[in-house]
Short mmCIF file of C-alpha atoms in Angstrom, two decimals:
data_model
loop_
_atom_site.label_atom_id
_atom_site.label_comp_id
_atom_site.label_asym_id
_atom_site.label_seq_id
_atom_site.Cartn_x
_atom_site.Cartn_y
_atom_site.Cartn_z
CA MET D 3 -8.94 184.51 132.42
CA ASP D 4 -13.12 182.48 133.73
CA THR D 5 -16.81 183.79 132.42
CA LYS D 6 -17.33 184.95 135.51
CA LYS D 7 -13.77 187.58 135.42
CA PHE D 8 -15.01 189.11 132.59
CA LEU D 9 -18.47 189.42 132.82
CA GLU D 10 -17.25 191.41 135.66
CA ILE D 11 -15.06 193.18 133.70
CA CYS D 12 -18.32 193.52 130.85
CA SER D 13 -20.59 195.31 133.57
CA ARG D 14 -18.20 198.47 134.20
CA SER D 15 -19.80 198.78 130.44
CA ASN D 16 -23.20 199.88 133.01
CA ASN D 17 -21.74 201.89 135.65
CA GLY D 18 -18.45 203.05 134.56
CA PRO D 19 -17.79 206.46 134.56
CA THR D 20 -19.67 208.39 131.99
CA VAL D 21 -17.39 210.34 129.38
CA SER D 22 -18.99 211.23 125.30
CA LYS D 23 -16.89 210.42 122.74
CA GLU D 24 -15.28 213.97 122.64
CA GLU D 25 -13.98 214.20 125.90
CA TRP D 26 -12.89 210.45 125.68
CA ASP D 27 -10.94 211.70 122.52
CA LEU D 28 -9.52 215.22 123.83
CA ASP D 29 -8.95 214.61 127.91
CA TYR D 30 -7.87 210.44 127.60
CA VAL D 31 -6.16 210.25 124.90
CA ILE D 32 -5.30 213.35 122.91
CA GLY D 33 -4.04 214.77 127.22
CA GLU D 34 -2.68 211.91 128.24
CA VAL D 35 -0.75 210.43 125.43
CA ARG D 36 0.99 214.16 124.92
CA GLU D 37 1.81 214.67 128.61
CA LEU D 38 3.38 211.08 128.32
CA VAL D 39 5.64 211.77 125.24
CA ASP D 40 6.58 215.24 126.94
CA GLU D 41 6.87 213.13 129.95
CA TYR D 42 9.91 210.40 128.42
CA GLY D 43 10.82 213.43 125.82
CA PHE D 44 9.73 209.86 123.20
CA SER D 45 11.35 211.50 119.71
CA TRP D 46 11.70 209.63 116.50
CA ASP D 47 14.52 208.74 114.07
CA LYS D 48 13.06 208.57 110.37
CA ASN D 49 15.64 206.87 108.68
CA VAL D 50 16.25 204.72 111.85
CA LEU D 51 13.09 202.21 111.66
CA VAL D 52 14.06 199.51 113.64
CA PRO D 53 15.55 201.46 116.37
CA THR D 54 17.78 199.14 118.88
CA ASP D 55 17.87 201.41 121.88
CA GLU D 56 16.87 199.24 124.67
CA LYS D 57 16.12 202.66 127.06
CA LEU D 58 12.85 203.20 124.33
CA LEU D 59 11.75 199.70 124.19
CA ASP D 60 11.38 199.57 127.97
CA GLN D 61 10.06 203.04 128.44
CA ILE D 62 7.39 203.34 126.56
CA PHE D 63 5.98 199.59 127.55
CA GLU D 64 6.45 200.97 130.93
CA ALA D 65 4.83 203.82 129.28
CA ALA D 66 1.81 202.02 127.79
CA GLU D 67 1.12 200.48 130.83
CA ARG D 68 0.48 203.71 132.91
CA LEU D 69 -1.06 205.44 130.22
CA ILE D 70 -4.75 202.16 129.96
CA CYS D 71 -4.45 202.15 133.69
CA LYS D 72 -4.95 204.96 134.26
CA THR D 73 -7.13 206.04 131.28
CA GLY D 74 -9.35 202.10 131.62
CA VAL D 75 -11.07 201.63 127.22
CA PHE D 76 -13.70 203.59 126.18
CA ASN D 77 -17.07 201.38 125.14
CA ILE D 78 -18.98 203.78 123.00
CA THR D 79 -21.91 201.72 122.79
CA THR D 80 -23.02 202.31 126.56
CA GLY D 81 -20.72 205.56 126.33
CA ARG D 82 -19.15 204.72 129.63
CA ILE D 83 -15.02 204.05 131.06
CA ILE D 84 -14.23 200.59 131.87
CA LYS D 85 -11.67 200.68 133.86
CA PHE D 86 -8.72 198.42 134.63
CA THR D 87 -6.14 197.85 138.28
CA SER D 88 -2.43 197.67 137.36
CA ASP D 89 -2.94 194.50 139.68
CA GLU D 90 -5.68 193.44 135.63
CA ILE D 91 -2.94 194.98 133.67
CA GLU D 92 0.51 192.94 135.19
CA GLU D 93 -1.60 189.66 135.15
CA GLY D 94 -2.98 189.80 131.55
CA LEU D 95 0.21 190.54 130.17
CA ARG D 96 1.77 187.51 132.61
CA GLN D 97 -1.47 185.31 130.55
CA MET D 98 -0.33 185.72 127.32
CA LYS D 99 0.12 183.11 125.31
CA THR D 100 3.35 182.41 124.60
CA GLU D 101 2.41 179.60 121.97
CA LEU D 102 -0.47 178.35 120.43
CA VAL D 103 -1.86 175.47 117.92
CA MET D 104 -3.84 176.92 115.31
CA GLY D 105 -5.64 173.85 112.55
CA GLU D 106 -5.21 170.68 113.43
CA GLY D 107 -4.06 167.51 112.57
CA LYS D 108 -0.79 167.04 110.17
CA ASP D 109 -1.85 170.63 108.68
CA ALA D 110 -1.39 172.86 112.62
CA VAL D 111 0.97 174.85 113.10
CA THR D 112 2.17 176.02 117.01
CA LEU D 113 2.68 179.78 116.92
CA TYR D 114 4.98 181.89 118.99
CA ALA D 115 6.47 184.61 121.57
CA ARG D 116 9.45 185.08 119.06
CA LYS D 117 12.36 187.56 120.02
CA ILE D 118 14.44 190.34 119.43
CA GLU D 119 16.67 188.62 115.83
CA ASP D 120 14.84 184.88 116.35
CA LYS D 121 16.51 182.76 114.27
CA ARG D 122 12.94 180.49 113.99
CA ASP D 123 11.65 181.64 111.00
CA PRO D 124 8.04 184.09 111.82
CA VAL D 125 5.02 182.00 111.02
CA ILE D 126 3.08 183.04 107.17
CA TRP D 127 -0.42 183.74 107.61
CA ALA D 128 -1.15 185.12 103.72
CA GLY D 129 -3.95 186.48 102.23
CA ASN D 130 -6.07 189.18 100.79
CA PRO D 131 -7.02 190.19 104.65
CA GLY D 132 -10.21 191.85 104.62
CA CYS D 133 -10.70 193.52 101.18
CA PRO D 134 -13.44 193.57 99.75
CA THR D 135 -13.45 191.04 97.02
CA PRO D 136 -16.61 190.03 94.00
CA GLU D 137 -17.62 186.82 94.31
CA GLU D 138 -16.91 185.87 90.80
CA PHE D 139 -13.42 185.82 91.84
CA PHE D 140 -13.11 185.62 95.80
CA TYR D 141 -12.87 181.44 95.43
CA GLU D 142 -9.66 181.95 93.17
CA ASN D 143 -8.19 184.38 94.66
CA VAL D 144 -8.32 182.18 98.52
CA LEU D 145 -7.56 179.30 96.59
CA SER D 146 -4.14 181.82 95.07
CA THR D 147 -3.30 181.71 98.17
CA ALA D 148 -3.58 178.45 99.65
CA LYS D 149 -1.79 176.54 96.71
CA GLU D 150 2.17 178.53 98.00
CA PRO D 151 3.44 175.99 99.85
CA ILE D 152 5.38 178.36 101.96
CA VAL D 153 2.28 179.77 103.62
CA ASP D 154 1.21 178.67 107.08
CA LEU D 155 -2.57 179.31 107.79
CA LEU D 156 -4.44 180.68 105.74
CA THR D 157 -6.65 184.07 106.39
CA CYS D 158 -8.93 185.77 103.63
CA GLY D 159 -10.68 188.98 101.50
CA SER D 160 -13.85 189.38 102.45
CA LEU D 161 -17.53 188.92 100.71
CA VAL D 162 -18.72 192.12 99.19
CA ASP D 163 -22.49 190.59 97.47
CA VAL D 164 -23.71 187.01 97.85
CA ASP D 165 -25.64 186.02 94.61
CA GLY D 166 -25.67 189.26 92.69
CA PHE D 167 -27.12 191.58 96.85
CA ARG D 168 -24.71 193.23 98.07
CA VAL D 169 -23.42 192.44 101.16
CA GLU D 170 -25.27 194.32 104.42
CA GLY D 171 -24.26 194.22 108.33
CA ASN D 172 -27.33 193.03 110.18
CA HIS D 173 -28.73 191.54 107.94
CA PRO D 174 -29.56 187.95 105.93
CA THR D 175 -26.90 189.12 103.17
CA GLU D 176 -24.36 189.24 106.67
CA VAL D 177 -24.67 185.67 107.40
CA LEU D 178 -24.73 184.60 104.19
CA ALA D 179 -21.73 185.67 103.13
CA THR D 180 -19.40 184.53 106.39
CA CYS D 181 -21.29 181.28 106.14
CA ARG D 182 -20.34 181.44 102.10
CA GLU D 183 -15.99 182.92 102.34
CA LEU D 184 -15.84 179.81 105.65
CA LYS D 185 -17.14 177.63 102.48
CA TYR D 186 -14.99 178.45 99.68
CA LEU D 187 -11.71 178.96 103.23
CA HIS D 188 -12.77 174.94 103.15
CA LYS D 189 -12.83 174.07 99.48
CA ALA D 190 -9.36 175.57 98.59
CA LEU D 191 -7.77 174.36 101.44
CA ARG D 192 -9.50 170.42 100.82
CA GLU D 193 -8.41 170.84 96.50
CA VAL D 194 -4.82 171.82 98.05
CA GLY D 195 -4.49 169.58 100.67
CA ARG D 196 -4.80 170.76 103.61
CA PRO D 197 -7.57 170.80 105.23
CA GLY D 198 -6.01 170.25 108.86
CA MET D 199 -4.87 173.85 108.51
CA GLY D 200 -5.83 177.16 110.64
CA MET D 201 -7.69 180.46 109.22
CA LEU D 202 -8.26 184.21 110.37
CA ALA D 203 -11.32 183.79 108.70
CA ALA D 204 -14.66 186.02 109.37
CA GLU D 205 -13.48 188.79 106.84
CA SER D 206 -17.24 189.12 105.50
CA ALA D 207 -19.20 189.44 109.11
CA VAL D 208 -19.58 193.64 109.07
CA THR D 209 -21.17 193.00 112.73
CA GLU D 210 -20.92 190.33 114.98
CA LEU D 211 -23.79 188.39 113.83
CA GLY D 212 -21.10 187.35 110.83
CA ASP D 213 -18.84 185.80 113.08
CA LEU D 214 -21.54 183.87 115.50
CA ALA D 215 -23.28 182.70 112.05
CA ALA D 216 -20.23 181.00 110.82
CA ALA D 217 -19.19 179.04 114.16
CA SER D 218 -19.58 175.41 113.86
CA SER D 219 -16.95 172.22 113.25
CA ASN D 220 -17.70 171.61 109.21
CA MET D 221 -16.34 176.05 109.43
CA LEU D 222 -14.83 178.26 112.18
CA ARG D 223 -13.76 175.29 113.84
CA PRO D 224 -12.15 176.20 117.71
CA CYS D 225 -9.26 175.17 116.39
CA ASP D 226 -9.57 178.40 114.09
CA ALA D 227 -9.59 182.62 114.80
CA HIS D 228 -11.86 185.29 114.39
CA LEU D 229 -11.39 189.16 114.63
CA VAL D 230 -11.58 191.15 118.21
CA ALA D 231 -11.75 194.68 117.27
CA MET D 232 -10.66 197.50 119.84
CA PHE D 233 -10.99 200.94 117.05
CA ASN D 234 -9.44 204.58 117.23
CA GLU D 235 -8.11 204.89 119.74
CA LEU D 236 -8.66 202.75 123.30
CA ILE D 237 -12.24 202.08 122.51
CA ILE D 238 -14.49 198.99 122.36
CA ASP D 239 -18.10 197.88 121.75
CA ASN D 240 -20.76 195.99 123.15
CA GLY D 241 -20.11 193.89 119.58
CA ASN D 242 -16.44 193.03 119.91
CA LEU D 243 -16.63 192.26 123.70
CA THR D 244 -20.04 189.28 122.50
CA ARG D 245 -17.28 187.92 119.29
CA ALA D 246 -14.69 187.90 122.52
CA ALA D 247 -17.78 185.60 125.10
CA TYR D 248 -18.35 183.26 122.75
CA SER D 249 -15.21 182.00 122.35
CA LEU D 250 -15.40 181.94 125.93
CA GLU D 251 -17.90 178.80 125.53
CA TYR D 252 -16.59 177.57 122.07
CA GLY D 253 -13.57 178.24 122.32
CA MET D 254 -13.03 179.30 118.53
CA LYS D 255 -9.49 181.61 119.06
CA ASN D 256 -9.74 185.63 119.00
CA ALA D 257 -7.03 188.04 117.03
CA SER D 258 -7.38 191.06 119.37
CA LEU D 259 -6.91 194.00 116.60
CA ALA D 260 -6.29 198.03 117.39
CA CYS D 261 -5.37 199.96 114.10
CA THR D 262 -3.69 202.62 116.20
CA MET D 263 -3.81 205.96 113.57
CA VAL D 264 -0.22 207.27 113.78
CA GLY D 265 -0.32 210.57 112.87
CA GLY D 266 -3.94 211.09 114.41
CA LEU D 267 -5.19 211.45 118.20
CA ALA D 268 -2.23 209.82 119.45
CA GLY D 269 0.46 212.77 117.76
CA ASP D 270 3.68 210.69 115.37
CA ALA D 271 4.78 207.35 115.21
CA PRO D 272 6.18 207.37 119.93
CA GLY D 273 2.51 207.98 121.30
CA ALA D 274 0.91 205.97 117.76
CA THR D 275 2.98 203.25 119.05
CA MET D 276 2.39 203.56 123.25
CA VAL D 277 -1.24 203.71 121.98
CA MET D 278 -1.24 200.66 120.67
CA ILE D 279 0.97 198.83 123.25
CA ALA D 280 -1.76 200.11 125.89
CA SER D 281 -4.79 199.07 123.33
CA MET D 282 -2.29 195.62 123.47
CA MET D 283 -2.31 195.04 127.01
CA ALA D 284 -6.31 195.89 127.78
CA ALA D 285 -7.46 194.05 124.47
CA ASN D 286 -5.89 190.52 127.16
CA LEU D 287 -8.53 191.78 128.94
CA VAL D 288 -11.81 192.43 127.25
CA CYS D 289 -10.99 191.13 124.27
CA LEU D 290 -10.09 187.74 125.64
CA ALA D 291 -7.17 187.97 122.91
CA ASP D 292 -5.71 184.53 122.27
CA TYR D 293 -2.82 186.44 119.98
CA HIS D 294 -2.56 189.98 119.10
CA LEU D 295 -2.82 192.12 114.99
CA CYS D 296 -0.57 194.73 115.10
CA HIS D 297 -2.22 197.24 112.99
CA PRO D 298 -0.89 201.11 112.86
CA ILE D 299 -3.05 203.46 109.77
CA HIS D 300 -1.06 206.29 108.97
CA ILE D 301 -3.68 208.56 108.97
CA ARG D 302 -1.90 210.62 105.15
CA ASP D 303 -0.48 207.64 103.32
CA VAL D 304 -3.14 205.00 105.24
CA ALA D 305 -0.35 201.92 104.58
CA THR D 306 2.14 199.81 107.03
CA THR D 307 4.93 200.88 104.83
CA ALA D 308 4.95 204.05 106.13
CA ARG D 309 8.20 204.65 107.90
CA GLY D 310 5.74 206.28 110.67
CA CYS D 311 4.13 202.11 110.83
CA LEU D 312 7.20 200.52 109.98
CA TRP D 313 8.65 202.02 113.13
CA LEU D 314 5.61 201.82 115.19
CA GLN D 315 5.79 198.29 114.21
CA SER D 316 9.36 197.32 115.33
CA VAL D 317 9.92 199.36 117.92
CA LEU D 318 6.08 197.34 119.55
CA CYS D 319 7.27 193.82 118.42
CA GLN D 320 10.80 194.63 120.63
CA ALA D 321 8.94 196.12 122.97
CA PHE D 322 6.48 193.36 123.87
CA ALA D 323 9.82 190.15 123.59
CA LYS D 324 11.44 192.34 125.52
CA ASN D 325 9.79 192.98 128.55
CA ALA D 326 6.40 190.28 128.74
CA PRO D 327 6.28 188.15 125.70
CA ALA D 328 3.01 187.65 123.42
CA ILE D 329 2.45 186.07 119.22
CA ILE D 330 2.68 188.77 117.95
CA VAL D 331 1.22 189.74 114.42
CA CYS D 332 1.36 191.86 111.69
CA ASP D 333 -0.37 192.68 109.39
CA LEU D 334 1.17 193.53 106.06
CA TRP D 335 -0.90 196.21 104.73
CA PRO D 336 1.57 197.89 100.93
CA LYS D 337 -0.61 201.44 98.98
CA SER D 338 0.84 199.32 96.05
CA GLY D 339 -1.68 197.06 94.32
CA ALA D 340 -0.29 193.54 92.50
CA MET D 341 1.28 194.11 88.93
CA THR D 342 4.11 196.60 90.19
CA LYS D 343 6.98 196.43 91.23
CA GLU D 344 7.07 198.76 93.87
CA ILE D 345 4.15 196.55 95.64
CA LEU D 346 6.34 193.94 95.92
CA TYR D 347 9.27 195.96 97.35
CA GLU D 348 6.65 197.65 100.41
CA VAL D 349 6.03 193.96 101.59
CA ALA D 350 10.14 193.76 101.44
CA ALA D 351 10.80 196.23 103.13
CA ASN D 352 7.59 196.14 105.80
CA ALA D 353 8.93 192.24 106.08
CA ILE D 354 12.28 192.82 106.77
CA VAL D 355 10.74 195.24 109.83
CA VAL D 356 8.68 192.65 111.44
CA THR D 357 10.90 189.35 110.82
CA VAL D 358 13.51 191.09 112.49
CA SER D 359 12.05 192.40 116.02
CA GLY D 360 10.26 189.79 116.75
CA GLY D 361 6.89 189.49 114.93
CA HIS D 362 5.22 186.96 112.69
CA LEU D 363 3.75 188.22 109.07
CA GLU D 364 0.35 187.89 108.14
CA GLY D 365 -1.37 189.92 104.04
CA VAL D 366 -0.83 191.78 101.81
CA GLY D 367 -3.82 193.59 102.19
CA SER D 368 -2.28 194.91 98.70
CA ALA D 369 -3.45 198.31 98.02
CA ASP D 370 -4.23 199.06 101.44
CA GLY D 371 -7.33 196.56 101.27
CA ARG D 372 -9.43 198.78 99.11
CA VAL D 373 -10.01 197.23 96.66
CA PRO D 374 -9.70 193.86 95.09
CA ASN D 375 -5.52 193.93 93.79
CA GLY D 376 -4.33 191.41 96.15
CA THR D 377 -2.09 187.97 94.27
CA GLY D 378 -1.04 184.90 96.25
CA LEU D 379 1.83 185.80 94.31
CA GLU D 380 3.00 188.72 96.36
CA ALA D 381 2.23 186.36 99.69
CA ARG D 382 4.17 183.30 98.63
CA PHE D 383 7.36 186.71 98.85
CA MET D 384 5.69 188.02 101.71
CA GLY D 385 7.06 184.60 103.10
CA GLU D 386 9.72 184.46 101.63
CA VAL D 387 11.45 187.26 102.29
CA GLY D 388 10.74 186.88 106.18
CA LYS D 389 12.38 183.55 105.54
CA ALA D 390 15.53 184.71 103.81
CA VAL D 391 16.28 187.43 107.11
CA THR D 392 16.33 184.71 109.69
CA ARG D 393 18.20 182.20 107.66
CA GLN D 394 21.58 184.08 107.19
CA GLY D 395 20.86 186.27 110.38
CA MET D 396 20.39 189.47 110.05
CA THR D 397 20.78 192.15 112.34
CA ARG D 398 18.61 194.67 112.70
CA GLU D 399 21.28 197.30 111.31
CA GLU D 400 21.51 195.69 108.58
CA ALA D 401 17.82 195.78 108.14
CA ASN D 402 17.61 199.16 108.50
CA ASN D 403 20.08 199.59 106.06
CA ILE D 404 17.65 197.04 102.96
CA VAL D 405 15.09 199.30 104.35
CA LEU D 406 16.22 202.18 103.75
CA LYS D 407 16.92 201.38 100.55
CA LEU D 408 13.93 199.84 99.34
CA LEU D 409 12.32 203.43 100.58
CA GLU D 410 13.88 205.22 97.52
CA LYS D 411 11.95 202.11 95.08
CA TYR D 412 8.40 202.52 96.63
CA GLU D 413 8.08 205.98 98.71
CA HIS D 414 6.42 208.10 95.44
CA VAL D 415 4.05 205.75 95.61
CA PHE D 416 2.39 207.71 98.47
CA SER D 417 1.96 211.80 96.30
CA GLU D 418 0.25 209.57 93.47
CA PRO D 419 -1.05 206.71 94.59
CA GLU D 420 -3.70 205.67 91.75
CA LYS D 421 -1.43 205.25 89.52
CA TYR D 422 0.08 202.43 91.44
CA ILE D 423 -3.28 200.60 92.46
CA GLY D 424 -2.39 197.62 90.28
CA LYS D 425 -4.68 194.99 88.67
CA ARG D 426 -7.25 193.53 90.36
CA PHE D 427 -6.74 189.29 90.85
CA ASP D 428 -8.54 188.16 87.27
CA GLU D 429 -6.61 190.93 85.47
CA ALA D 430 -3.56 188.92 87.40
CA TYR D 431 -3.73 185.08 87.50
CA ASP D 432 -4.55 183.26 84.32
CA MET D 433 -8.55 182.39 86.07
CA ALA D 434 -7.84 179.17 84.41
CA THR D 435 -4.73 178.06 85.88
CA VAL D 436 -4.81 179.72 89.57
CA THR D 437 -1.55 181.16 88.59
CA PRO D 438 0.45 184.14 87.81
CA LEU D 439 0.76 185.42 83.93
CA LYS D 440 4.19 185.20 82.92
CA GLU D 441 4.23 189.59 82.89
CA TRP D 442 3.47 189.59 87.40
CA GLU D 443 5.83 186.85 87.47
CA LYS D 444 8.65 188.60 85.78
CA MET D 445 8.36 191.36 87.79
CA TYR D 446 8.77 189.42 91.00
CA LEU D 447 11.63 187.04 89.45
CA GLU D 448 13.50 190.95 89.00
CA VAL D 449 11.96 192.68 92.23
CA LYS D 450 14.31 189.11 93.87
CA ASP D 451 17.40 189.49 91.53
CA GLU D 452 17.40 193.82 92.98
CA LEU D 453 16.80 192.24 96.79
CA ARG D 454 20.33 190.26 96.59
CA SER D 455 22.34 192.56 95.40
CA MET D 456 20.95 194.98 97.83
CA GLY D 457 21.98 192.29 101.06
CA LEU D 458 19.12 189.88 101.23
CA HIS D 459 19.84 185.80 100.40
CA ILE D 460 16.82 185.42 99.34
#
């Protein structure tokens, strides 16, 4: 999209219809979504998390397009609606990238639009994305992921302190945290001999100030990506429009991020899926998305490994693959944390669903991303599961059967999450060698054996 067209869309934030946040939620989201769900008769079977219903894939995509053309997007900064025409939405879909080179030189990797049951491996975008991480072991945490050969692209947690001072938004600490984050990332990549690896970074940015401070050729490079978020549900603000605008001149890649709530304003999984698809359609225009991150949140269980979130990720990836090929990267945020077998069951289930449905893998946001209880080991495991799915040519039906077995092994976590929150990174890894403790490695090997017995050739 050229600058003039983007600025014209942004200008609608100042002259579009005025509504309150309450009116937006009640009338534009709840009302419109319910009407479409009822019209199409959408429902879901909680034991079919990887659907094969071709009619469903077409209809939910069609319904999402009707929704975004009718509602538009609410700019919460100005209190006005950014409206789109159907031609604009269609043009945005046609212009979605189906290939995108991330990184540079020998370490460059090409993201691509995957197909349903694609035999090509998913790209493994690994780290502990956005998880609040103290500076005392931030670098070692990043290094634990960067050193895994299976990892293609790197992301990280967010620094919660700099030199002992708590990071605050729109404050000098935010600028310093985001810049230091990038220095730690580059240091890790140099140490493992992959300096050109692409990144999704500026995770420590609380506001757009952090993104812009880190955008330079020796920190957040044009070959890297940053987040341009949309809020729940179908909401943008001037800060994220600014994030998107910077890429027009600088060239940095924009990762759209919608975190639609399953069980929230859009209702259960079908309504939430419709809203997430609509969010991505809008993100082509307001976020200038180069690729799309899919991160559903369950209203009670939060994690992407809840049944409704697994169904959403599967249907969304399949619907785009069938109707408008795009680069979809799905976040994996399990409920459990490092040093528990449950996190590995969750990662396996989520990775199987996403891979067979046509998405790429990003994570792992261990323990809901609430605490720094993530390590490079579960990122390795995520990649191994994803590649096993493609290399054995797994079907959607086979994937569904294995996922149901895995759910039996981890679903109890949602009723007592604190019991499975796991251990901090520095309690799961040897900090001198940045390698998993023997106990953690043993759990990992035992779960791999269990997966083999379930039919995964890992």
